[in-house]
Coordinates of C-alpha atoms and ligand atoms in Angstrom, one line a residue:
M21 CA 0.0 0.0 0.2
K22 CA 1.4 3.9 -1.0
I23 CA 1.7 6.6 1.9
E24 CA 2.7 9.5 0.6
V25 CA 4.5 12.9 2.2
L26 CA 3.6 15.8 3.0
D27 CA 6.5 17.8 4.1
T28 CA 5.3 20.6 6.4
T29 CA 9.6 21.4 7.4
L30 CA 8.9 24.8 5.1
R31 CA 5.8 26.0 6.6
D32 CA 4.8 24.3 10.0
G33 CA 8.5 23.7 10.7
E34 CA 8.9 27.3 10.0
Q35 CA 6.7 28.5 12.7
T36 CA 9.2 26.7 15.7
P37 CA 10.0 29.5 17.6
G38 CA 13.1 30.9 16.5
I39 CA 13.6 30.2 13.3
S40 CA 13.4 32.0 10.3
L41 CA 14.8 31.2 7.1
T42 CA 16.0 32.8 4.2
K43 CA 15.1 32.4 0.3
N44 CA 18.3 30.6 -0.5
K45 CA 17.3 28.4 2.7
K46 CA 14.5 27.6 1.5
L47 CA 15.5 26.7 -1.9
R48 CA 18.4 24.3 -0.3
I49 CA 15.7 22.4 1.6
A50 CA 13.1 22.2 -0.7
T51 CA 16.0 20.8 -3.3
K52 CA 16.5 17.9 -1.2
L53 CA 13.3 16.8 -0.3
D54 CA 12.5 16.9 -3.9
E55 CA 15.4 15.1 -4.2
I56 CA 14.7 13.0 -1.0
G57 CA 11.5 12.0 -3.0
V58 CA 8.5 13.6 -0.9
N59 CA 5.2 14.0 -2.8
S60 CA 4.5 17.4 -1.9
I61 CA 6.5 20.3 -0.4
E62 CA 4.3 22.8 1.8
A63 CA 6.8 25.9 1.2
G64 CA 5.1 28.5 2.9
S65 CA 2.6 30.5 3.9
A66 CA 2.3 33.5 0.7
V67 CA 0.5 35.7 2.4
T68 CA 3.2 36.3 5.2
S69 CA 5.0 38.5 3.5
V70 CA 6.4 39.6 0.4
G71 CA 9.7 37.7 0.9
E72 CA 7.5 34.4 1.0
R73 CA 6.8 35.1 -1.9
E74 CA 9.7 35.1 -3.3
A75 CA 11.0 31.9 -1.7
I76 CA 7.8 30.3 -2.8
K77 CA 7.8 31.0 -6.3
E78 CA 11.9 30.7 -6.6
I79 CA 10.7 27.1 -5.1
T80 CA 7.6 26.5 -7.9
S81 CA 9.8 27.6 -10.7
Q82 CA 12.6 24.8 -10.5
G83 CA 10.6 22.1 -12.0
F84 CA 10.3 19.7 -8.9
N85 CA 8.6 16.3 -8.7
A86 CA 7.2 17.4 -6.1
E87 CA 3.6 18.8 -5.6
I88 CA 4.4 22.2 -4.2
V89 CA 1.9 23.4 -1.8
S90 CA 1.2 26.9 -0.2
F91 CA -0.6 27.3 2.9
A92 CA -4.1 29.7 2.9
R93 CA -7.0 31.0 5.0
T94 CA -10.1 31.1 4.3
L95 CA -10.0 34.2 2.6
E96 CA -9.7 35.3 -1.0
K97 CA -6.6 37.1 -0.7
D98 CA -4.4 34.4 0.3
I99 CA -5.8 32.5 -2.3
D100 CA -4.9 35.2 -5.0
Y101 CA -1.2 35.5 -2.9
C102 CA -0.7 31.2 -3.6
L103 CA -2.5 32.1 -7.3
E104 CA 0.9 34.7 -8.0
C105 CA 3.4 32.0 -6.3
D106 CA 2.3 30.1 -9.2
V107 CA 1.8 26.9 -6.7
D108 CA 0.2 23.8 -7.4
A109 CA -1.8 23.4 -4.8
V110 CA -3.1 25.4 -1.4
N111 CA -3.5 24.2 1.8
I112 CA -6.3 25.7 3.2
V113 CA -6.9 26.0 6.9
V114 CA -10.5 26.1 8.4
P115 CA -10.5 26.7 12.1
T116 CA -13.1 24.4 13.1
S117 CA -13.1 24.2 17.0
D118 CA -15.9 26.0 18.9
L119 CA -12.7 27.3 21.0
H120 CA -11.3 28.3 17.3
L121 CA -14.4 29.9 16.1
K122 CA -15.3 31.6 19.1
Y123 CA -12.3 32.9 20.4
K124 CA -10.3 33.6 18.1
L125 CA -13.2 34.4 14.8
N126 CA -15.9 35.2 16.7
K127 CA -17.6 32.8 14.0
T128 CA -20.4 30.8 14.4
Q129 CA -20.5 27.0 12.6
G130 CA -22.8 28.0 9.9
E131 CA -20.6 30.3 9.0
M132 CA -16.9 29.2 9.1
L133 CA -18.9 26.3 6.5
N134 CA -20.1 29.0 4.5
Q135 CA -17.0 30.9 4.5
A136 CA -15.1 27.6 3.6
V137 CA -16.6 26.2 0.8
R138 CA -16.8 29.8 -0.9
V139 CA -12.9 30.0 -0.7
V140 CA -12.4 26.5 -1.7
S141 CA -15.1 26.8 -5.1
Y142 CA -12.5 30.2 -5.5
A143 CA -9.2 28.4 -5.6
K144 CA -11.0 25.3 -7.6
D145 CA -12.1 28.1 -10.4
H146 CA -8.7 29.4 -10.3
G147 CA -6.8 26.1 -11.3
L148 CA -5.6 25.0 -7.9
A149 CA -5.7 21.6 -6.1
V150 CA -7.0 21.9 -2.7
E151 CA -6.6 20.1 0.6
L152 CA -8.7 21.2 3.4
S153 CA -7.2 21.1 6.8
A154 CA -9.5 20.7 9.3
E155 CA -7.9 23.0 12.6
D156 CA -8.1 21.9 16.2
S157 CA -10.2 18.8 14.4
T158 CA -9.7 16.8 17.7
R159 CA -11.5 19.0 19.3
T160 CA -14.4 19.7 17.1
D161 CA -17.7 18.9 17.7
I162 CA -17.0 15.3 15.0
E163 CA -20.5 15.7 13.4
Y164 CA -19.8 19.3 12.9
L165 CA -16.6 18.2 10.9
K166 CA -18.1 15.5 9.0
E167 CA -20.7 18.2 7.5
L168 CA -17.9 20.9 6.5
F169 CA -15.6 18.1 4.9
K170 CA -19.0 16.5 3.0
A171 CA -19.7 20.7 1.8
T172 CA -16.0 21.1 0.6
I173 CA -15.7 18.0 -1.0
D174 CA -19.0 18.8 -3.0
A175 CA -17.3 22.1 -3.7
G176 CA -14.4 20.7 -5.2
A177 CA -11.9 20.5 -2.5
D178 CA -9.4 17.6 -3.7
R179 CA -8.5 16.0 -0.1
I180 CA -8.7 16.3 3.4
C181 CA -7.0 16.7 6.6
P182 CA -8.1 16.6 9.9
C183 CA -5.5 18.4 11.8
D184 CA -4.4 16.7 15.6
T185 CA -3.2 21.3 16.0
V186 CA -2.4 20.6 19.8
G187 CA -1.4 17.1 20.0
M188 CA -4.9 15.5 22.2
L189 CA -4.6 12.4 20.6
S190 CA -3.1 8.9 21.9
P191 CA -2.5 6.4 19.8
L192 CA -5.7 4.3 20.2
K193 CA -7.9 7.3 19.6
S194 CA -6.5 7.9 16.6
F195 CA -7.1 5.0 15.2
K196 CA -11.0 5.6 15.2
F197 CA -9.9 8.8 14.7
Y198 CA -9.2 9.1 11.6
K199 CA -11.4 6.0 10.4
E200 CA -13.9 8.3 11.1
F201 CA -13.1 10.1 7.2
I202 CA -11.9 7.7 4.8
N203 CA -15.3 6.6 3.2
L204 CA -15.7 10.1 2.6
G205 CA -14.4 9.7 -1.4
V206 CA -11.7 11.6 -1.2
P207 CA -8.0 11.0 0.3
V208 CA -6.8 12.0 3.7
S209 CA -4.1 13.0 5.4
A210 CA -3.0 13.0 9.1
H211 CA -1.5 15.8 10.3
C212 CA -0.4 15.4 13.8
H213 CA 1.4 17.9 17.4
N214 CA 4.0 16.5 19.6
D215 CA 2.6 18.2 22.5
F216 CA 2.5 15.1 24.5
G217 CA 5.1 13.1 23.0
L218 CA 2.9 11.0 20.4
A219 CA 2.9 12.9 16.6
V220 CA 5.1 9.8 15.3
A221 CA 2.4 7.4 17.4
N222 CA -0.3 8.9 16.2
T223 CA 0.3 8.9 12.5
L224 CA 0.9 5.6 12.7
S225 CA -2.1 5.0 13.9
A226 CA -4.2 7.1 11.8
I227 CA -2.3 5.5 9.2
D228 CA -3.7 1.9 10.8
G229 CA -7.0 2.8 10.3
G230 CA -6.5 3.6 6.6
V231 CA -5.2 7.4 6.6
K232 CA -2.8 7.3 3.0
R233 CA -0.6 10.4 3.2
F234 CA 0.8 11.9 6.3
H235 CA 2.5 15.7 6.8
G236 CA 5.2 15.6 9.1
T237 CA 8.3 17.8 9.0
I238 CA 12.4 16.6 9.2
N239 CA 13.7 16.2 12.3
G240 CA 9.8 16.6 13.7
I241 CA 10.5 20.6 14.4
G242 CA 7.6 22.4 14.4
E243 CA 5.2 24.8 16.7
R244 CA 5.6 23.9 20.6
A245 CA 6.9 20.4 20.7
G246 CA 6.6 19.8 17.1
N247 CA 5.3 17.9 14.4
A248 CA 5.7 14.2 13.2
A249 CA 9.5 13.5 12.7
I250 CA 9.0 12.2 8.6
E251 CA 12.5 10.3 9.0
E252 CA 10.8 8.6 12.4
V253 CA 7.5 7.9 10.4
V254 CA 9.0 7.0 7.1
L255 CA 11.1 4.0 9.2
G256 CA 8.2 2.9 11.7
L257 CA 6.5 1.9 7.8
N258 CA 9.6 0.4 6.5
T259 CA 10.2 -1.6 9.3
L260 CA 7.7 -2.2 11.4
Y261 CA 4.8 -3.5 9.5
I262 CA 6.8 -6.7 8.0
D263 CA 4.9 -10.0 7.4
P264 CA 6.2 -12.2 9.9
I265 CA 5.3 -14.8 6.8
T266 CA 5.7 -13.8 3.6
K267 CA 7.9 -10.7 4.6
D268 CA 6.4 -8.5 2.3
K269 CA 6.4 -5.2 3.5
K270 CA 3.1 -3.7 4.1
Y271 CA 3.3 0.4 3.3
D272 CA 5.7 1.7 0.5
M273 CA 6.6 5.0 0.0
D274 CA 8.4 7.0 -2.9
I275 CA 11.1 8.3 -0.2
K276 CA 14.9 7.3 -0.8
I277 CA 15.6 6.4 3.4
N278 CA 19.4 6.4 3.0
Q279 CA 19.2 9.8 2.3
L280 CA 17.7 10.6 5.7
Y281 CA 20.8 11.3 7.7
N282 CA 22.1 13.9 5.6
T283 CA 18.6 15.5 5.0
S284 CA 18.1 16.0 8.6
K285 CA 21.5 17.1 9.0
L286 CA 21.4 19.7 6.2
V287 CA 17.4 21.0 8.0
S288 CA 19.4 21.5 11.2
R289 CA 22.4 23.2 10.2
L290 CA 20.3 25.8 8.3
T291 CA 17.5 26.1 10.2
G292 CA 20.2 25.4 13.2
A293 CA 17.6 23.8 15.6
Y294 CA 20.1 20.9 16.5
L295 CA 18.8 17.8 17.9
Q296 CA 19.1 15.9 21.3
P297 CA 21.7 13.3 20.5
N298 CA 19.2 10.8 21.3
K299 CA 17.1 11.5 18.9
A300 CA 15.3 8.7 16.8
I301 CA 17.0 7.3 13.6
V302 CA 19.3 10.3 13.0
G303 CA 20.1 11.8 16.9
E304 CA 24.3 11.0 16.6
N305 CA 23.3 8.5 19.5
A306 CA 20.8 6.9 17.5
F307 CA 23.7 4.3 16.2
A308 CA 26.3 5.2 19.1
H309 CA 27.3 2.0 21.7
E310 CA 29.6 2.9 24.8
S311 CA 28.1 -0.3 27.2
G312 CA 30.9 -3.0 26.9
I313 CA 28.0 -5.9 26.7
H314 CA 26.1 -4.2 23.7
A315 CA 28.9 -2.7 22.1
D316 CA 30.5 -6.7 22.4
G317 CA 27.0 -7.7 21.3
V318 CA 27.4 -5.0 17.9
S319 CA 30.7 -6.1 16.7
K320 CA 30.0 -9.8 17.1
N321 CA 26.5 -9.1 14.7
T322 CA 25.0 -5.6 14.6
A323 CA 21.5 -6.8 14.9
T324 CA 21.9 -8.0 18.5
Y325 CA 21.6 -4.3 19.6
E326 CA 20.6 -2.4 16.9
P327 CA 16.9 -2.7 15.2
I328 CA 18.3 -1.2 11.7
T329 CA 21.7 -0.7 10.0
P330 CA 22.9 2.9 10.6
E331 CA 23.7 2.5 6.4
L332 CA 20.2 2.0 5.8
V333 CA 19.1 5.3 6.8
G334 CA 22.8 7.0 5.4
H335 CA 23.9 7.1 9.2
K336 CA 27.2 5.7 10.9
R337 CA 28.2 2.9 13.8
K338 CA 29.9 4.9 16.3
F339 CA 32.0 3.3 19.4
I340 CA 31.8 5.5 22.4
V341 CA 34.9 4.9 24.5
G342 CA 33.5 6.0 28.5
K343 CA 34.2 4.2 31.3
H344 CA 31.2 1.5 30.4
V345 CA 33.4 0.8 27.5
G346 CA 34.1 -2.8 27.0
K347 CA 37.5 -4.5 25.7
S348 CA 36.6 -5.3 21.7
G349 CA 34.9 -1.9 21.8
L350 CA 38.0 -0.2 22.6
Q351 CA 39.9 -2.0 20.5
S352 CA 37.5 -0.9 17.9
R353 CA 37.9 2.4 18.1
L354 CA 41.4 2.1 18.3
N355 CA 40.6 0.9 15.0
E356 CA 39.3 3.2 13.7
L357 CA 41.9 5.8 15.1
G358 CA 44.2 3.6 13.3
I359 CA 46.3 2.6 16.2
E360 CA 48.2 -0.4 16.7
A361 CA 48.2 -2.2 20.3
N362 CA 49.0 -5.7 21.0
E363 CA 47.3 -7.5 24.1
E364 CA 49.1 -5.9 26.7
Q365 CA 48.9 -2.4 25.8
T366 CA 45.3 -2.8 24.5
Q367 CA 44.6 -3.9 28.3
E368 CA 47.1 -0.8 29.4
I369 CA 45.2 1.3 27.9
F370 CA 41.9 0.0 29.0
N371 CA 42.6 0.2 32.6
K372 CA 44.3 3.8 32.3
V373 CA 40.7 4.8 30.7
K374 CA 38.5 2.6 33.3
E375 CA 40.7 5.5 35.8
L376 CA 39.8 8.5 34.0
G377 CA 35.9 7.3 33.8
D378 CA 35.6 6.5 37.3
K379 CA 37.1 10.5 38.1
G380 CA 34.1 11.6 35.8
K381 CA 36.1 12.1 33.1
T382 CA 34.9 11.7 29.1
V383 CA 37.4 10.1 26.9
T384 CA 37.8 12.1 24.0
D385 CA 39.6 10.9 20.6
T386 CA 42.0 13.0 21.3
D387 CA 42.7 12.0 25.4
L388 CA 42.2 8.4 24.0
E389 CA 45.2 9.0 21.4
A390 CA 47.3 10.2 23.9
I391 CA 47.4 7.7 26.2
A392 CA 47.7 5.3 23.1
E393 CA 50.2 7.0 22.2
Q394 CA 51.8 7.6 25.9
I395 CA 51.4 3.9 26.3
L396 CA 53.4 3.0 22.7
E397 CA 55.5 5.7 22.6
I398 CA 54.4 7.0 20.5
D399 CA 56.0 10.2 19.3
H400 CA 54.3 12.7 17.6
E401 CA 55.4 15.3 15.7
N402 CA 52.4 18.0 14.9
K403 CA 52.4 18.8 12.0
I404 CA 51.5 23.0 12.0
K405 CA 52.4 24.6 15.3
L406 CA 51.5 27.7 16.6
E407 CA 54.2 30.5 17.1
E408 CA 52.2 33.5 17.7
V409 CA 48.9 35.4 17.4
T410 CA 47.4 38.5 17.9
I411 CA 43.9 40.1 18.1
V412 CA 42.5 43.1 17.5
S413 CA 39.1 43.9 19.2
G414 CA 36.9 46.5 20.2
N415 CA 33.8 48.1 20.1
K416 CA 34.1 50.1 16.9
I417 CA 36.2 48.3 14.6
R418 CA 35.9 44.7 13.1
P419 CA 37.5 41.8 14.8
T420 CA 40.8 41.4 12.9
A421 CA 43.9 38.5 13.6
S422 CA 47.0 37.7 12.6
I423 CA 48.7 35.0 13.3
K424 CA 52.5 33.1 12.8
L425 CA 52.3 29.4 11.3
I426 CA 54.9 27.1 11.8
V427 CA 54.2 24.0 9.6
D428 CA 57.0 21.4 8.5
D429 CA 60.1 24.0 8.4
N430 CA 58.4 27.0 6.7
E431 CA 56.8 30.1 8.4
I432 CA 53.8 30.9 7.6
I433 CA 52.0 34.8 8.3
E434 CA 48.8 35.5 7.8
A435 CA 46.1 37.8 8.6
D436 CA 42.1 37.8 9.0
V437 CA 38.8 39.3 10.5
G438 CA 35.9 37.6 11.5
I439 CA 32.5 38.3 13.1
G440 CA 34.4 37.9 17.0
P441 CA 38.4 37.8 17.3
V442 CA 37.6 33.9 17.7
D443 CA 36.2 33.7 14.3
A444 CA 39.3 36.4 12.8
A445 CA 41.4 33.5 14.7
I446 CA 40.3 30.2 12.9
N447 CA 39.8 32.0 9.3
A448 CA 43.3 33.5 9.9
V449 CA 44.3 29.7 10.7
N450 CA 42.1 28.6 7.9
K451 CA 44.2 31.0 5.2
G452 CA 47.3 29.9 6.8
I453 CA 46.7 25.9 6.2
N454 CA 45.3 26.2 2.9
D455 CA 47.2 24.8 1.0
V456 CA 48.4 21.9 3.6
V457 CA 44.6 20.6 4.4
K458 CA 41.0 21.8 4.3
V459 CA 38.5 21.0 7.4
D460 CA 35.4 21.4 7.7
L461 CA 34.2 22.7 11.4
E462 CA 31.2 20.5 12.5
E463 CA 30.4 21.8 15.8
F464 CA 32.2 24.3 18.5
H465 CA 31.4 24.4 21.9
V466 CA 33.2 26.9 24.7
D467 CA 32.4 26.2 28.5
A468 CA 34.0 27.9 31.4
I469 CA 35.3 25.2 33.5
T470 CA 35.5 27.8 37.0
G471 CA 34.3 30.4 38.4
G472 CA 34.7 33.9 37.5
T473 CA 36.2 36.2 34.5
D474 CA 39.5 34.1 35.2
A475 CA 37.9 30.8 34.5
L476 CA 39.7 28.1 32.8
I477 CA 38.3 28.3 29.1
D478 CA 37.6 24.4 27.4
V479 CA 37.2 24.5 24.0
I480 CA 36.2 21.3 22.5
V481 CA 35.9 21.3 18.3
K482 CA 34.6 18.5 16.0
L483 CA 36.1 18.3 12.6
K484 CA 35.9 16.4 9.6
L485 CA 38.2 15.3 6.7
D486 CA 36.8 13.3 4.3
E487 CA 34.8 11.3 6.0
K488 CA 36.7 11.2 8.8
I489 CA 35.3 13.5 12.0
I490 CA 37.2 14.0 15.1
S491 CA 36.7 15.6 18.4
A492 CA 39.3 18.0 19.9
R493 CA 39.8 19.6 22.9
A494 CA 42.1 22.5 24.7
T495 CA 41.7 24.4 27.8
D496 CA 43.8 27.8 28.4
P497 CA 42.6 30.8 30.8
D498 CA 42.5 32.7 26.9
I499 CA 39.5 32.0 25.1
I500 CA 41.6 32.6 21.8
N501 CA 44.8 29.8 22.9
A502 CA 41.8 27.6 24.2
S503 CA 40.3 28.0 20.7
I504 CA 43.4 28.0 18.0
N505 CA 44.5 24.6 20.1
A506 CA 41.3 22.7 20.2
Y507 CA 41.3 23.7 16.5
L508 CA 45.1 22.4 15.1
N509 CA 45.2 19.5 18.1
G510 CA 42.3 18.1 15.8
V511 CA 43.6 19.6 12.4
N512 CA 46.9 17.4 13.3
R513 CA 45.3 14.5 14.1
L514 CA 43.0 14.6 10.9
I515 CA 46.1 15.1 8.9
D516 CA 48.3 12.2 11.1
I517 CA 45.0 9.7 10.1
Q518 CA 45.2 10.9 6.5
N519 CA 49.1 9.8 6.1
K520 CA 48.1 6.1 7.5
Ligands
LIG630 MN1 0.5 22.1 12.4

């Protein structure tokens, strides 16, 4: 059975508090959504602003396979703005609960129904496909809701969507609720919010109840607690509904599952809405193993503690070295870092890691390498060294950094500006090492270890070169020194790994 996806990352997702996307960012996300096979892209709400309309127009001009949709209220002027953007379809949202009718609009059920019929006809007369979304459906009188859907279907609505706007369903309720609408003659979509952490569960239940389309967002972003996370619903449908005898999948979708991780990454980078590590499917820890027994099981057969392989969604398995690490987990990590230790040396490294763990310290890759180097007595010569750094910064000048680096035996002097002094310093360093290596800075964290303004500053960076990602760290009372040192520690390690 085919299930279709309407992605509303660019509309409901953009309504996440603190998220506002530029035209260019919207286009990049839409391009990716089209590439991974989303059926409909709700690109925004055309009435919002000139900039929003420009972004939607840019998206509709790309000739994507996906249907491009704009949100509209039950007003003719909203439909006019949608037409101006050349969208394929409109998602007309009709508030239906007494709460919304009375407090938001001061309208009766009858008035709202007539207005909805009128605007649906208007949109159809202008050649638009119409999805009719009833807002706050799950707190609406069900007889009125059905009457409204029937009347708007008669007026030409192509699809209907009873929305669980504030997440009031439970999985069992969702199954029964959505079942009520599947025989009205048009496709039905589920639209579930995550106020009680049930958006994905309720969406799956709606599909169990017969719904063939669902609305969701990448990473589950959206107003308040967000919408149903597309990657979770898709993997649920792909993995949890397999016939035990025939092994046939009950549902199929057009989504390219192996692109979900990098799509998630793109959306979190462009929106600035980062994920908690334990986020299902796409979180950084979704396929990470630390504890000894688990890591040992996974290294023998990944199915022991992984319901799906990370490769299925384009993610990667990670073994984290911490105080719960087992010998085989440690061994895998050492292999990944290119460190060859014999059994005795591995035991020594193992003891040292446990010792640090008991002191409450997380063992980063850098720490692990330092420990291993000490035990294996590897001489470690950094290829790139910082000799001098000078920063000029203040309230009326552009932060500027000049640096002197030693790369092998050559002296390199560079300068650059930045948003702030740290940015300027890293920009200058990048200029200096540009000919040697080009790394991507994936994450940058600053922590003040002790209290006051004289605190020790701890900087952790995550750097990427080709497909290798490493974290590195440095501590210094001076934030610039800590930042450059953490950065160069990582760069030097990446160069070492590359040369191995
Ligand atoms: Mn919504």
